[in-house]
Tab-separated table of C-alpha atoms in Angstrom:
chain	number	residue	atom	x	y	z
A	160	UNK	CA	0.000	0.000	0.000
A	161	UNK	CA	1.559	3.421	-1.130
A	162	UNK	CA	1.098	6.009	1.563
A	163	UNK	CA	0.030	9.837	0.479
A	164	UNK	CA	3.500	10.722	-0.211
A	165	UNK	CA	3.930	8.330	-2.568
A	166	UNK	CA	0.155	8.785	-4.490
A	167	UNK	CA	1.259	12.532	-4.738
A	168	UNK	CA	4.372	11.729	-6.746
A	169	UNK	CA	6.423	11.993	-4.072
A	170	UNK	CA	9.402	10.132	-2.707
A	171	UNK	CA	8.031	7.870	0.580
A	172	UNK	CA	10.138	7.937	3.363
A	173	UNK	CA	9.826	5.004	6.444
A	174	UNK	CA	10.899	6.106	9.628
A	175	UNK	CA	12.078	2.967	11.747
A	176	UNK	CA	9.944	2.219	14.488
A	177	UNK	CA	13.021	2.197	17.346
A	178	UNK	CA	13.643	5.934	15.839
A	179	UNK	CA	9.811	6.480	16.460
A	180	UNK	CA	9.862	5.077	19.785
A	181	UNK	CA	12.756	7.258	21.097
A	182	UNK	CA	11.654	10.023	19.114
A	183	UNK	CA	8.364	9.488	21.320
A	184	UNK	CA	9.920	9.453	24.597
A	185	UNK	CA	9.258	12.027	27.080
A	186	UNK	CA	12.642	14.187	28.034
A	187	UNK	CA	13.179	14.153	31.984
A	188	UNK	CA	12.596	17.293	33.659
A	189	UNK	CA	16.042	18.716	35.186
A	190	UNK	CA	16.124	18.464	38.650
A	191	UNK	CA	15.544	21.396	40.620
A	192	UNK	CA	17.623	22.956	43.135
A	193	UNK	CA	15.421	22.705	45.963
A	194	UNK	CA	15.150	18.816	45.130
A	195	UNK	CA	19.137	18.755	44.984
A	196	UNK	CA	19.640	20.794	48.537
A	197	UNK	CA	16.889	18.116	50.171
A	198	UNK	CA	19.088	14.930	49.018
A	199	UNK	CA	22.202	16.599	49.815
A	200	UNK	CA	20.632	17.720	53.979
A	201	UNK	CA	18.994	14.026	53.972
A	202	UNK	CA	21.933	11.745	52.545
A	203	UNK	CA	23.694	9.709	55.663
A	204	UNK	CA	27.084	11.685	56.074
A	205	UNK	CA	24.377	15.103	56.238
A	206	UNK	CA	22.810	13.233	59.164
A	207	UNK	CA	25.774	11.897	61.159
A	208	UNK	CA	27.053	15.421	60.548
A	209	UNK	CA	23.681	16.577	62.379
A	210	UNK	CA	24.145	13.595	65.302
A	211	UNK	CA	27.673	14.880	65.585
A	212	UNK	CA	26.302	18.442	66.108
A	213	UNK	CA	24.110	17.594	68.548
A	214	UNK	CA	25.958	15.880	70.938
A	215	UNK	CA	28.891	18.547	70.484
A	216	UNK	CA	26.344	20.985	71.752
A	217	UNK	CA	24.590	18.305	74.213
A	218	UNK	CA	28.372	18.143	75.674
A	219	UNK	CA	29.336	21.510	75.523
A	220	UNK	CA	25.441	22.799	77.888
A	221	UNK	CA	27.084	19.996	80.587
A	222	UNK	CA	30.025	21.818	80.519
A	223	UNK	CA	28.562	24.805	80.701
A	224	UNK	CA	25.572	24.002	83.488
A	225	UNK	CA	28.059	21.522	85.872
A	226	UNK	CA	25.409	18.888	86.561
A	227	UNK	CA	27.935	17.480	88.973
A	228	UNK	CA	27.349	20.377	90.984
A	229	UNK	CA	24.176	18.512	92.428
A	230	UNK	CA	26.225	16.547	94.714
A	231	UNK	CA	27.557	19.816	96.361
A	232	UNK	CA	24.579	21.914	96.028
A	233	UNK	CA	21.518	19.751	96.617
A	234	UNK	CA	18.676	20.006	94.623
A	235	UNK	CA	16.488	23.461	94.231
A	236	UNK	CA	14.489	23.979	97.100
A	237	UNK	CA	11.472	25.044	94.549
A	238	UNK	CA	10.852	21.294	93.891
A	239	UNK	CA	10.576	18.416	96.057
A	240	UNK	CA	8.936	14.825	96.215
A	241	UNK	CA	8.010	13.048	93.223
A	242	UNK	CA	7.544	15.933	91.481
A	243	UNK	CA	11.624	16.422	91.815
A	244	UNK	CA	12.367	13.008	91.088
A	245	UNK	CA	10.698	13.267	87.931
A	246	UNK	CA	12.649	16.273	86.647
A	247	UNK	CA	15.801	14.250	87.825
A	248	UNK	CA	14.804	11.502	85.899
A	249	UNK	CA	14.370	13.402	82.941
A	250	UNK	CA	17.299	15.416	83.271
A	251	UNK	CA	19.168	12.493	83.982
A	252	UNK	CA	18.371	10.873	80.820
A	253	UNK	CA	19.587	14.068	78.933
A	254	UNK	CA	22.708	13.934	80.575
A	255	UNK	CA	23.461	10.701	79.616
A	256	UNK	CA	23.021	11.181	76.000
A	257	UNK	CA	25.281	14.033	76.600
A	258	UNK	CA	28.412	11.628	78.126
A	259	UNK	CA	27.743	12.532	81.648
A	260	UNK	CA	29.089	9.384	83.517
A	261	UNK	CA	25.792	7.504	84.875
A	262	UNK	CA	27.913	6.299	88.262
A	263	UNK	CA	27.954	10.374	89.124
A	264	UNK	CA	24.344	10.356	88.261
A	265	UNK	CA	23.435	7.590	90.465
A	266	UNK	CA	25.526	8.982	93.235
A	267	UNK	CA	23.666	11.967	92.839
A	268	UNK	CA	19.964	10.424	92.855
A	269	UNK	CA	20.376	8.380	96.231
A	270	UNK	CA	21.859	11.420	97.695
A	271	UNK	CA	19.056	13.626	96.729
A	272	UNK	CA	16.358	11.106	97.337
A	273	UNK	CA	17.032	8.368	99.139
A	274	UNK	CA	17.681	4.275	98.332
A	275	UNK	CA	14.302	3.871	97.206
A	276	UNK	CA	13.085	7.226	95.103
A	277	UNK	CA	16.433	7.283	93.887
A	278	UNK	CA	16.735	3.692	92.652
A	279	UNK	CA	13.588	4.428	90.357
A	280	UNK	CA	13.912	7.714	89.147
A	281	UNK	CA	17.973	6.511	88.263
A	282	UNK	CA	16.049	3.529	86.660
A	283	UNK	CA	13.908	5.609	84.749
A	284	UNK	CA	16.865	8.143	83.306
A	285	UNK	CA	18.377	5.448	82.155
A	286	UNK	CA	15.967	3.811	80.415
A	287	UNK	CA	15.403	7.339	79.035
A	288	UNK	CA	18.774	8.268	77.974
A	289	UNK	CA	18.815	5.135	76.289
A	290	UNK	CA	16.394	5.287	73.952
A	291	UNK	CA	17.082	8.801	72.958
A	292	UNK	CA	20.599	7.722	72.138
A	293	UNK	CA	19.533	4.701	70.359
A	294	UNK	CA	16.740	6.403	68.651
A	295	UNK	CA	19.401	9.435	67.258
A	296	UNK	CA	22.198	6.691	66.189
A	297	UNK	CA	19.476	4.613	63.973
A	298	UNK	CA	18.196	7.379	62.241
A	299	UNK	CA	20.994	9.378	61.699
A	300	UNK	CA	23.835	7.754	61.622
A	301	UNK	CA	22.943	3.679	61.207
A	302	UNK	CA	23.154	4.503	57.415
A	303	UNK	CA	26.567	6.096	56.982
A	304	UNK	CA	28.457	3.976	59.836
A	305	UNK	CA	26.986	0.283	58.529
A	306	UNK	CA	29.522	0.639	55.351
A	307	UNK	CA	32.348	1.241	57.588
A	308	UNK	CA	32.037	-1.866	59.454
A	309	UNK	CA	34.748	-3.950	57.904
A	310	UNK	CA	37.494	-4.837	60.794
A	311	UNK	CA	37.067	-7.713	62.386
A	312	UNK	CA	36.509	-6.651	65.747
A	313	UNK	CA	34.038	-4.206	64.250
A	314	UNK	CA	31.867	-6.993	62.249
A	315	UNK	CA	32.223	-9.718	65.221
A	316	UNK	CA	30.651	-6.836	67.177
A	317	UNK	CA	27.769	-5.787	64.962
A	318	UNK	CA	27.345	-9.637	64.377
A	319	UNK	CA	26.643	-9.998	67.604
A	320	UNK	CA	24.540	-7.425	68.457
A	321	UNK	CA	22.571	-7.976	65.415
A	322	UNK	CA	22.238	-12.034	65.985
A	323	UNK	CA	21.933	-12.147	70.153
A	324	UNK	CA	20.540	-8.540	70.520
A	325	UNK	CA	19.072	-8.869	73.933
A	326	UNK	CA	21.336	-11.333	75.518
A	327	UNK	CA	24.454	-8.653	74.056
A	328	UNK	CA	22.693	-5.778	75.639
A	329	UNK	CA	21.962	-7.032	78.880
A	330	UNK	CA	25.682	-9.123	79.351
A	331	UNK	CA	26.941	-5.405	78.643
A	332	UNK	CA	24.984	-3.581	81.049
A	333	UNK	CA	25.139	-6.375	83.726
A	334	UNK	CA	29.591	-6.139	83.851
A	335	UNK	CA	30.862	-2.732	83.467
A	336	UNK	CA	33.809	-1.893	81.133
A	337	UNK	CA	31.930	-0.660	78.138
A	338	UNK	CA	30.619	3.232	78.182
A	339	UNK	CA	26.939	3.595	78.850
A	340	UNK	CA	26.758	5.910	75.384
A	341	UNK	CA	29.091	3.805	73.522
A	342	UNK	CA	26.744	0.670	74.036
A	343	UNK	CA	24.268	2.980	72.721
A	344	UNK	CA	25.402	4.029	70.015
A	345	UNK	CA	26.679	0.571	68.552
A	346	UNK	CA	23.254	-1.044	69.283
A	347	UNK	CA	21.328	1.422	67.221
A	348	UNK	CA	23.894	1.169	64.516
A	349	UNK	CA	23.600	-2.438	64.333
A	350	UNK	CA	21.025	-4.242	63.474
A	351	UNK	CA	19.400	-4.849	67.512
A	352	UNK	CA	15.543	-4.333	67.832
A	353	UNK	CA	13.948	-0.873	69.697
A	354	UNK	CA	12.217	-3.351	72.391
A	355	UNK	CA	14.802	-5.848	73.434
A	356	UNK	CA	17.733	-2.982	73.715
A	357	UNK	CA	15.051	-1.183	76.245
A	358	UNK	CA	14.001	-3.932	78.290
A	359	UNK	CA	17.820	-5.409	77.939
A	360	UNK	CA	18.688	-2.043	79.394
A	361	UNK	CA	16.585	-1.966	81.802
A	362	UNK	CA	16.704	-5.187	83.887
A	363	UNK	CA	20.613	-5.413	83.332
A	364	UNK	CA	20.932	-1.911	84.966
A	365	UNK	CA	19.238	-2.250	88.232
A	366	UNK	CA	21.840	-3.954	89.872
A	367	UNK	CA	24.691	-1.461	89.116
A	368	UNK	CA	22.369	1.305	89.486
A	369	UNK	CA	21.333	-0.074	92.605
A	370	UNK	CA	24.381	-0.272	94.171
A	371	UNK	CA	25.326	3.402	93.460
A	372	UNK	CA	21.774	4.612	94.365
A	373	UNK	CA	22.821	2.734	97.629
A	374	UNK	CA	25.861	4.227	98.164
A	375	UNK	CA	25.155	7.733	97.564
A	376	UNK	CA	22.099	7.690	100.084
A	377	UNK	CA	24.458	6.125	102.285
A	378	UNK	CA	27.666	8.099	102.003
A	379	UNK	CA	27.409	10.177	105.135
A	380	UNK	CA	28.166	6.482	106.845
A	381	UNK	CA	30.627	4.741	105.336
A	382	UNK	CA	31.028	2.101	107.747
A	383	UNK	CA	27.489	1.042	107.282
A	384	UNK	CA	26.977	-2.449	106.127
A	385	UNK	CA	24.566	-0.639	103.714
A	386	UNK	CA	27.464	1.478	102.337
A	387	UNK	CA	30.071	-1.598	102.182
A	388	UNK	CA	27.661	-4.012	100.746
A	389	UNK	CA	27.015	-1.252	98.061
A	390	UNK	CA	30.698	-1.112	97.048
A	391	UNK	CA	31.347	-4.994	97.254
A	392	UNK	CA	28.400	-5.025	94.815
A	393	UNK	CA	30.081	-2.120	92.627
A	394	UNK	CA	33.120	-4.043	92.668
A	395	UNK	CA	32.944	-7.550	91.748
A	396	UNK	CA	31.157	-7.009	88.206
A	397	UNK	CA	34.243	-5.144	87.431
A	398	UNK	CA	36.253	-8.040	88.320
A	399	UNK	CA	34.108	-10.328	86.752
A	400	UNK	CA	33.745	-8.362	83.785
A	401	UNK	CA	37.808	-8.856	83.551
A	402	UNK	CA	37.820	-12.502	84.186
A	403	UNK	CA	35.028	-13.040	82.335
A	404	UNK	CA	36.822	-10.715	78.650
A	405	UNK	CA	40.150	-12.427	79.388
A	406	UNK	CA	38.639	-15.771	79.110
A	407	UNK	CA	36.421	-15.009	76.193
A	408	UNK	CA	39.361	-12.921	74.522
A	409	UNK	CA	40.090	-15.952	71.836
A	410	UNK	CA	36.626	-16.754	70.368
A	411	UNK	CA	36.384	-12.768	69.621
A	412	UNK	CA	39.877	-12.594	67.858
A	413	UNK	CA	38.734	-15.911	65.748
């Protein structure tokens, strides 16, 4: 069949379909700047750079406000109670994400308030501090710290964590020897589940935190049984913690 080209004396041209079919396809808008600036601010190394921030400033308002000073001081006269115990808490939970040594913290809470208030509200800043740590590590830095996991201390660790999540977290916070924030941190950057780092957290803190509750409401008598059963119990997970890393020091190196 002669198209109208050719009926009209003309010379008929075909055009290849794959020549159509390009010809056909729609050009892709360029992208925008605004869509450039939001996957530059949301790409991983923009958010660890944010995380980083953070707890530079986090660090630097401790510095500046002396938290320890609470030990000294006492607590404002303004608030007392529950009511105080509760802003402890809460304050206590910031300060931990900020590096603030918990064993100063727990001092601090069974001076202000006693064995018993203290030991919860401690409790409860911990639990607290935890989960805003862990909560600011997975989302904004799990993404560009996974890739860098390629020693083989560092992928025995995550492997671990990842695998035996709650049995990890709680073996950690039961013996002391690794950093309250640095457990943290490499839980949310692993692969460990929100609930069992929590509840890990908090039943294998209650003895330490216990024991330092203990012997900061018990200071002023330090020939207490109180006060020395305190410290026996604040130092033999040290020393088992030891015994228990120099025995397990050849399964991690293989």
């Amino acid at each position: 069949m002669l198209d109208a080209t050719t009926r009209s004396g003309g010379t008929a041209t075909a055009t290849p379909p794959a020549i159509a079919t390009e010809l056909a396809l729609p050009v892709p808008a360029p992208v925008g700047l605004t869509t450039r600036c939001t996957r530059v601010l949301l790409s991983p190394w923009s958010r660890l750079s944010l995380l980083v921030a953070l707890l530079a400033g986090a660090a630097s308002m401790v510095l500046l406000f002396e938290p320890q000073r609470l030990l000294a001081d006492g607590w404002p006269p303004e608030l007392g109670g529950v009511a105080a115990a509760v802003v402890f808490g809460i304050a206590y939970g910031l300060c931990t994400v900020a590096f603030v040594p918990r064993p100063l913290l727990n001092l601090a809470a069974g001076a202000l308030f006693g064995s018993q208030l203290g030991l919860v509200s401690a409790l409860g800043g911990t639990v607290l501090g935890a989960g805003i740590a862990f909560g600011l590590g997975r989302m904004l830095g799990q993404d560009a710290l996974r890739p860098l996991l390629r020693g083989r201390w560092l992928k025995a660790a995550d492997g671990q964590l990842s695998r035996h999540g709650f049995r990890s977290m709680l073996a950690a916070r039961l013996f002391p020897g690794v950093p309250f924030w640095a457990a943290n941190y490499c839980a949310a950057v692993s692969r460990m589940g929100y609930v069992p780092f929590l509840v890990a957290t908090a039943l294998g803190s209650i003895p330490n935190t216990a024991a330092y509750v203990v012997a900061g409401a018990r200071a002023s008598a330090p020939t207490s049984p109180a006060f020395l059963i305190a410290m026996a119990a604040i130092a033999l997970p040290g020393v088992a913690g030891v015994v228990v890393a120099w025995r397990k020091r050849h399964s991690l190196r293989g």
